[in-house]
């Protein structure tokens, strides 16, 4: 198939375009931090922790170096030990599962719901054993997991819940923001996230003052004051420059989220008529924040190559579901163990979506997709 040449190129995301939209604010924040040399902790970090806790809902926010550390820190302070089991969804970024192993526990995978792509509560109870201590649901692509049923099952079995909100800043389930349901919730501010720093950054939110204090100590070498090491910890701190950048971006997050929703709606309006393509949907009583807009088709690889030829950048998130990664080969899982996650790994394709995306760019993506299926 010969692709018709076009000069329009559509990136998967454009972080430089976002920077240009708020350049004076970002430059001033960076300059101020450099002038005050507040590179580790300092007023910008304190301000961000307070502002982010207020934006999400829980009383306490503990910043850290990245979203992966956030999950690990939360589990360590919840007392995860060897021989414990922690349940995670079969489809997610590896941070969700590798931190379970790092904390000393055994990871147990649960299949996903075929519509929302989040942990399927109907499969959850079958994963629980006498060794299970907790559940880490992931609000994948920005769609909230069914936290009502997950919390009900967790409470019934005396299990803790850590919400992995790395892709779901401001997402809501039945009117409440994700991050407010479990004992703790973790966030990533990796540059490409809906709220992204200009480097790695992360945070944990919780309603528990004691847990927040413990997590803060653990993330700062075991003490809240330099030289005062009450426990053995790690070095996982949000630096001042990234905090300053996040403080600038946070007030824009709601508007950026609304723009993502507009783009997602336009995509669906333009693509829903294609029988060979399945557009993502939003469950009732859920607010999807559209970190990713993932379509599904049996010829995913062919569509991706076609779009590349038409100067449209796409992404496969994720090419292998967690149970089928080489690092978990020891568990001996087969595709029939997690049929929904297996289907998604072979069919899902993320299309470009970012707040600064133009209608012309979106139209080009949709027109290119229509050409593929017509051919």
Coordinates of C-alpha atoms in Angstrom, one line a residue:
X1 CA 0.0 0.0 0.0
X2 CA 1.5 3.4 -1.0
X3 CA 0.9 6.1 1.5
X4 CA -0.1 9.6 0.2
X5 CA 2.5 12.1 1.3
X6 CA 1.5 14.8 3.8
X7 CA 3.4 17.6 5.4
X8 CA 1.3 17.5 8.6
X9 CA 3.0 15.5 11.3
X10 CA 1.1 14.6 14.5
X11 CA 3.2 13.8 17.5
X12 CA 2.0 11.4 20.2
X13 CA 2.4 14.3 22.7
X14 CA 4.1 17.6 22.5
X15 CA 5.7 18.7 25.8
X16 CA 7.5 21.6 24.2
X17 CA 4.2 23.0 23.0
X18 CA 2.8 22.8 26.5
X19 CA 6.0 24.6 27.8
X20 CA 5.5 27.4 25.3
X21 CA 1.9 28.0 26.5
X22 CA 3.1 28.8 30.1
X23 CA 6.7 29.7 29.4
X24 CA 6.9 33.0 31.4
X25 CA 5.5 31.2 34.5
X26 CA 7.8 28.2 34.2
X27 CA 10.9 30.3 33.5
X28 CA 10.2 32.6 36.5
X29 CA 9.7 29.6 38.8
X30 CA 12.9 27.9 37.7
X31 CA 14.8 31.2 38.0
X32 CA 13.5 31.8 41.6
X33 CA 14.5 28.3 42.7
X34 CA 18.0 28.7 41.3
X35 CA 18.4 32.1 42.9
X36 CA 17.4 30.7 46.3
X37 CA 19.4 27.4 45.9
X38 CA 16.3 25.5 47.2
X39 CA 17.2 22.4 45.3
X40 CA 16.4 19.7 47.9
X41 CA 13.1 20.1 49.9
X42 CA 12.5 23.8 50.6
X43 CA 9.4 26.1 50.2
X44 CA 8.4 24.9 46.7
X45 CA 8.2 21.3 47.8
X46 CA 6.2 22.2 50.9
X47 CA 3.9 24.3 48.8
X48 CA 3.3 21.5 46.2
X49 CA 2.6 18.9 48.9
X50 CA 0.0 21.2 50.4
X51 CA -1.6 22.1 47.1
X52 CA -1.7 18.6 45.7
X53 CA -3.3 17.2 48.9
X54 CA -5.9 19.9 48.6
X55 CA -6.5 19.2 44.9
X56 CA -7.0 15.4 45.4
X57 CA -8.7 15.3 48.7
X58 CA -6.7 13.4 51.4
X59 CA -5.2 15.5 54.2
X60 CA -1.6 14.4 53.6
X61 CA 0.8 14.4 50.6
X62 CA 4.3 12.9 50.8
X63 CA 6.4 13.8 47.7
X64 CA 9.1 11.5 46.5
X65 CA 11.4 11.0 43.5
X66 CA 9.1 9.1 41.2
X67 CA 5.8 7.1 41.0
X68 CA 7.6 3.8 41.3
X69 CA 9.2 4.8 44.6
X70 CA 5.7 6.0 45.7
X71 CA 4.2 2.5 45.5
X72 CA 7.3 0.9 47.2
X73 CA 7.3 3.4 50.0
X74 CA 3.6 2.9 50.7
X75 CA 4.0 -0.8 50.9
X76 CA 7.0 -0.7 53.1
X77 CA 5.3 1.5 55.6
X78 CA 2.2 -0.8 55.5
X79 CA 4.5 -3.5 56.8
X80 CA 4.6 -5.8 53.8
X81 CA 6.8 -8.8 54.5
X82 CA 8.1 -12.0 52.8
X83 CA 5.5 -14.6 52.1
X84 CA 2.7 -11.9 51.8
X85 CA 0.8 -11.7 48.6
X86 CA -0.4 -8.5 46.9
X87 CA -2.9 -8.5 44.0
X88 CA -2.4 -6.3 41.0
X89 CA -4.1 -6.1 37.6
X90 CA -2.6 -8.1 34.8
X91 CA -2.4 -4.9 32.6
X92 CA -0.3 -2.1 33.8
X93 CA 3.2 -0.6 33.7
X94 CA 5.7 -2.9 35.5
X95 CA 6.1 -0.4 38.4
X96 CA 2.8 -1.8 39.9
X97 CA 4.1 -5.3 40.1
X98 CA 7.9 -5.0 40.5
X99 CA 7.5 -2.9 43.7
X100 CA 5.6 -5.8 45.2
X101 CA 8.6 -8.0 44.7
X102 CA 11.0 -5.2 45.9
X103 CA 8.9 -4.9 49.1
X104 CA 9.5 -8.6 49.7
X105 CA 6.0 -10.0 48.8
X106 CA 4.7 -12.3 46.0
X107 CA 2.8 -10.7 43.2
X108 CA -0.6 -12.1 42.2
X109 CA -2.2 -11.1 38.9
X110 CA -5.9 -10.5 38.4
X111 CA -7.5 -10.1 34.9
X112 CA -9.0 -6.8 33.8
X113 CA -12.5 -5.8 32.9
X114 CA -12.8 -5.9 29.1
X115 CA -14.5 -2.5 28.9
X116 CA -12.7 -0.3 31.4
X117 CA -9.4 -2.1 31.2
X118 CA -9.0 -1.9 35.0
X119 CA -8.9 -4.6 37.6
X120 CA -12.0 -6.8 37.3
X121 CA -13.8 -7.1 40.7
X122 CA -15.6 -10.2 39.4
X123 CA -12.2 -12.0 39.2
X124 CA -10.8 -10.5 42.4
X125 CA -12.1 -12.8 45.2
X126 CA -10.7 -15.8 43.4
X127 CA -7.2 -14.3 43.7
X128 CA -7.4 -13.9 47.5
X129 CA -5.7 -16.5 49.8
X130 CA -4.7 -16.6 53.4
X131 CA -1.5 -14.9 52.5
X132 CA -3.1 -11.9 50.7
X133 CA -2.5 -8.6 52.5
X134 CA -3.4 -6.0 49.9
X135 CA -4.7 -4.9 46.5
X136 CA -3.3 -2.3 44.1
X137 CA -5.9 -1.3 41.6
X138 CA -4.7 0.8 38.6
X139 CA -6.8 3.5 37.1
X140 CA -5.4 2.6 33.7
X141 CA -5.3 5.2 30.8
X142 CA -7.1 7.6 33.1
X143 CA -10.3 5.6 33.7
X144 CA -11.1 4.9 37.3
X145 CA -11.3 1.3 38.5
X146 CA -14.6 0.1 40.2
X147 CA -13.5 1.3 43.6
X148 CA -16.9 0.6 45.2
X149 CA -16.7 -3.1 44.6
X150 CA -12.9 -3.3 45.2
X151 CA -13.1 -1.6 48.6
X152 CA -16.1 -3.7 49.5
X153 CA -14.1 -6.9 48.8
X154 CA -11.0 -5.5 50.5
X155 CA -12.9 -4.6 53.7
X156 CA -14.6 -8.0 53.7
X157 CA -11.2 -9.7 53.7
X158 CA -9.4 -7.2 55.9
X159 CA -7.0 -6.1 53.1
X160 CA -5.5 -2.7 52.5
X161 CA -5.8 -0.9 49.1
X162 CA -3.2 1.3 47.5
X163 CA -4.6 3.1 44.4
X164 CA -2.1 3.4 41.6
X165 CA -3.2 6.8 40.1
X166 CA -0.1 7.3 37.9
X167 CA -2.3 8.0 34.8
X168 CA -5.4 9.3 36.5
X169 CA -4.9 12.8 38.0
X170 CA -8.4 14.2 38.8
X171 CA -10.2 11.1 37.6
X172 CA -13.4 10.4 39.6
X173 CA -15.5 7.4 40.6
X174 CA -19.1 8.2 41.6
X175 CA -18.2 11.9 42.2
X176 CA -15.1 11.2 44.4
X177 CA -11.6 11.7 43.1
X178 CA -9.4 8.6 42.8
X179 CA -6.8 8.6 45.5
X180 CA -9.4 9.0 48.2
X181 CA -10.7 5.4 48.5
X182 CA -7.8 3.4 49.8
X183 CA -5.4 3.7 52.7
X184 CA -3.0 5.4 50.3
X185 CA -2.7 6.4 46.7
X186 CA 0.4 6.9 44.5
X187 CA 0.9 9.4 41.7
X188 CA 3.6 9.8 39.0
X189 CA 4.6 13.2 37.6
X190 CA 6.7 11.7 34.8
X191 CA 6.9 14.3 32.0
X192 CA 4.3 12.7 29.8
X193 CA 1.6 12.4 32.5
X194 CA -1.4 14.7 32.6
X195 CA 0.4 16.6 35.3
X196 CA 4.0 16.2 34.4
X197 CA 7.3 17.6 35.8
X198 CA 10.4 18.1 33.6
X199 CA 12.0 15.0 35.0
X200 CA 11.0 12.2 37.4
X201 CA 8.8 13.1 40.3
X202 CA 6.1 11.3 42.4
X203 CA 3.9 11.6 45.4
X204 CA 1.7 9.6 47.8
X205 CA -1.5 10.8 49.4
X206 CA -3.2 9.4 52.5
X207 CA -5.8 10.3 55.1
X208 CA -3.6 8.8 57.8
X209 CA -1.3 11.2 59.6
X210 CA 0.7 8.4 61.1
X211 CA 1.2 6.7 57.8
X212 CA 2.2 9.9 56.1
X213 CA 4.8 10.6 58.8
X214 CA 6.2 7.1 58.4
X215 CA 6.3 7.4 54.6
X216 CA 8.0 10.8 54.8
X217 CA 10.7 9.4 57.2
X218 CA 11.3 6.3 55.0
X219 CA 11.7 8.5 51.9
X220 CA 14.3 10.7 53.7
X221 CA 16.8 8.3 55.0
X222 CA 14.6 7.4 58.0
X223 CA 14.1 10.8 59.6
X224 CA 12.4 14.1 59.1
X225 CA 15.4 16.1 60.3
X226 CA 18.9 15.8 58.9
X227 CA 21.0 13.4 61.0
X228 CA 18.0 12.2 63.0
X229 CA 17.5 8.7 61.5
X230 CA 14.7 6.9 63.5
X231 CA 14.5 4.1 61.0
X232 CA 16.5 2.8 58.0
X233 CA 15.1 4.4 54.9
X234 CA 15.9 5.3 51.3
X235 CA 16.7 8.5 49.5
X236 CA 13.6 9.4 47.4
X237 CA 13.0 13.1 47.4
X238 CA 11.2 15.5 45.1
X239 CA 13.7 18.2 44.2
X240 CA 13.0 21.9 44.4
X241 CA 13.1 22.6 40.6
X242 CA 10.5 19.9 39.8
X243 CA 8.3 21.1 42.7
X244 CA 8.5 24.6 41.3
X245 CA 7.5 23.4 37.8
X246 CA 4.6 21.4 39.3
X247 CA 3.4 24.4 41.3
X248 CA 3.0 26.3 38.0
X249 CA 1.3 23.5 36.2
X250 CA -1.1 22.3 38.8
X251 CA -3.6 25.3 38.5
X252 CA -3.8 24.5 34.7
X253 CA -4.6 20.8 35.2
X254 CA -8.4 21.2 35.3
X255 CA -8.4 23.1 32.0
X256 CA -6.0 20.6 30.4
X257 CA -8.2 17.7 31.5
X258 CA -11.3 19.3 30.0
X259 CA -9.4 19.7 26.7
X260 CA -8.4 16.1 26.7
X261 CA -12.1 15.1 27.2
X262 CA -13.1 17.3 24.3
X263 CA -10.5 15.6 22.1
X264 CA -11.6 12.2 23.2
X265 CA -15.2 13.0 22.4
X266 CA -14.2 14.2 18.9
X267 CA -12.2 11.1 18.3
X268 CA -15.2 8.9 19.2
X269 CA -17.6 10.9 17.1
X270 CA -15.4 10.6 14.0
X271 CA -14.3 6.9 14.5
X272 CA -17.3 5.1 16.1
X273 CA -18.8 4.2 12.7
X274 CA -15.8 2.0 11.8
X275 CA -16.9 -1.6 12.5
X276 CA -13.4 -3.0 12.6
X277 CA -12.3 -0.4 15.3
X278 CA -13.5 -0.3 18.9
X279 CA -13.3 3.2 20.6
X280 CA -12.8 3.5 24.3
X281 CA -15.9 4.2 26.5
X282 CA -16.5 5.6 30.0
X283 CA -18.4 3.7 32.6
X284 CA -21.4 5.2 34.2
X285 CA -20.6 7.5 37.2
X286 CA -16.9 7.7 36.1
X287 CA -14.8 10.6 35.0
X288 CA -12.2 9.5 32.5
X289 CA -9.3 12.0 32.3
X290 CA -7.9 10.5 29.0
X291 CA -4.2 10.1 29.8
X292 CA -4.4 7.8 26.8
X293 CA -7.0 7.3 24.1
X294 CA -6.6 3.6 23.2
X295 CA -8.6 2.1 20.3
X296 CA -8.7 -1.6 19.6
X297 CA -8.6 -3.5 16.3
X298 CA -7.5 -7.0 15.2
X299 CA -5.0 -5.5 12.8
X300 CA -3.4 -3.3 15.3
X301 CA 0.1 -3.6 13.9
X302 CA -1.1 -2.9 10.4
X303 CA -2.9 0.2 11.5
X304 CA 0.2 1.4 13.5
X305 CA 2.4 1.0 10.4
X306 CA -0.2 2.8 8.2
X307 CA -0.4 5.7 10.6
X308 CA 3.4 6.0 10.8
X309 CA 3.5 6.2 7.0
X310 CA 1.0 9.1 7.3
X311 CA 3.2 10.9 9.9
X312 CA 1.0 10.0 12.9
X313 CA 2.9 8.9 15.9
X314 CA 1.1 6.2 18.0
X315 CA 2.1 4.0 21.0
X316 CA 1.4 0.5 22.2
X317 CA 0.7 0.6 26.0
X318 CA 1.7 -2.2 26.7
X319 CA 3.0 -4.7 24.2
X320 CA 2.9 -7.5 26.8
X321 CA 0.6 -7.8 29.8
X322 CA 2.5 -8.2 33.0
X323 CA 2.0 -12.0 33.5
X324 CA 3.6 -12.6 30.1
X325 CA 6.8 -10.6 30.6
X326 CA 10.0 -12.6 30.7
X327 CA 10.6 -11.6 34.4
X328 CA 7.4 -13.4 35.4
X329 CA 8.0 -16.5 33.3
X330 CA 8.7 -18.3 36.6
X331 CA 5.0 -18.1 37.3
X332 CA 4.1 -20.1 34.3
X333 CA 1.0 -18.1 33.2
X334 CA -0.8 -18.8 29.9
X335 CA -3.0 -16.5 27.8
X336 CA -6.1 -18.3 28.9
X337 CA -5.3 -17.3 32.5
X338 CA -5.9 -13.6 31.7
X339 CA -7.9 -13.5 28.4
X340 CA -8.9 -9.9 28.6
X341 CA -5.4 -8.6 29.3
X342 CA -4.0 -10.8 26.6
X343 CA -6.5 -9.5 24.1
X344 CA -5.7 -5.9 25.0
X345 CA -2.0 -6.4 24.6
X346 CA -2.6 -7.6 21.0
X347 CA -5.3 -5.1 20.0
X348 CA -4.7 -1.8 21.8
X349 CA -3.2 1.2 20.1
X350 CA -2.9 4.6 21.7
X351 CA -3.6 7.6 19.4
X352 CA -2.2 11.1 19.9
X353 CA -4.0 13.1 22.6
X354 CA -2.6 16.1 24.4
X355 CA -4.3 19.4 25.4
X356 CA -2.5 21.5 22.8
X357 CA -3.5 19.2 19.9
X358 CA -5.3 21.0 17.1
X359 CA -8.5 20.1 15.3
X360 CA -6.5 19.8 12.1
X361 CA -4.2 17.3 13.7
X362 CA -7.1 15.2 15.1
X363 CA -8.8 15.3 11.7
X364 CA -5.6 14.1 10.0
X365 CA -5.4 11.1 12.4
X366 CA -9.1 10.2 11.8
X367 CA -8.9 10.6 8.1
X368 CA -5.8 8.4 8.0
X369 CA -7.5 5.7 10.0
X370 CA -10.6 5.8 7.7
X371 CA -8.3 5.3 4.7
X372 CA -6.7 2.2 6.3
X373 CA -10.0 0.5 6.9
X374 CA -11.5 1.5 3.5
X375 CA -8.4 -0.1 1.9

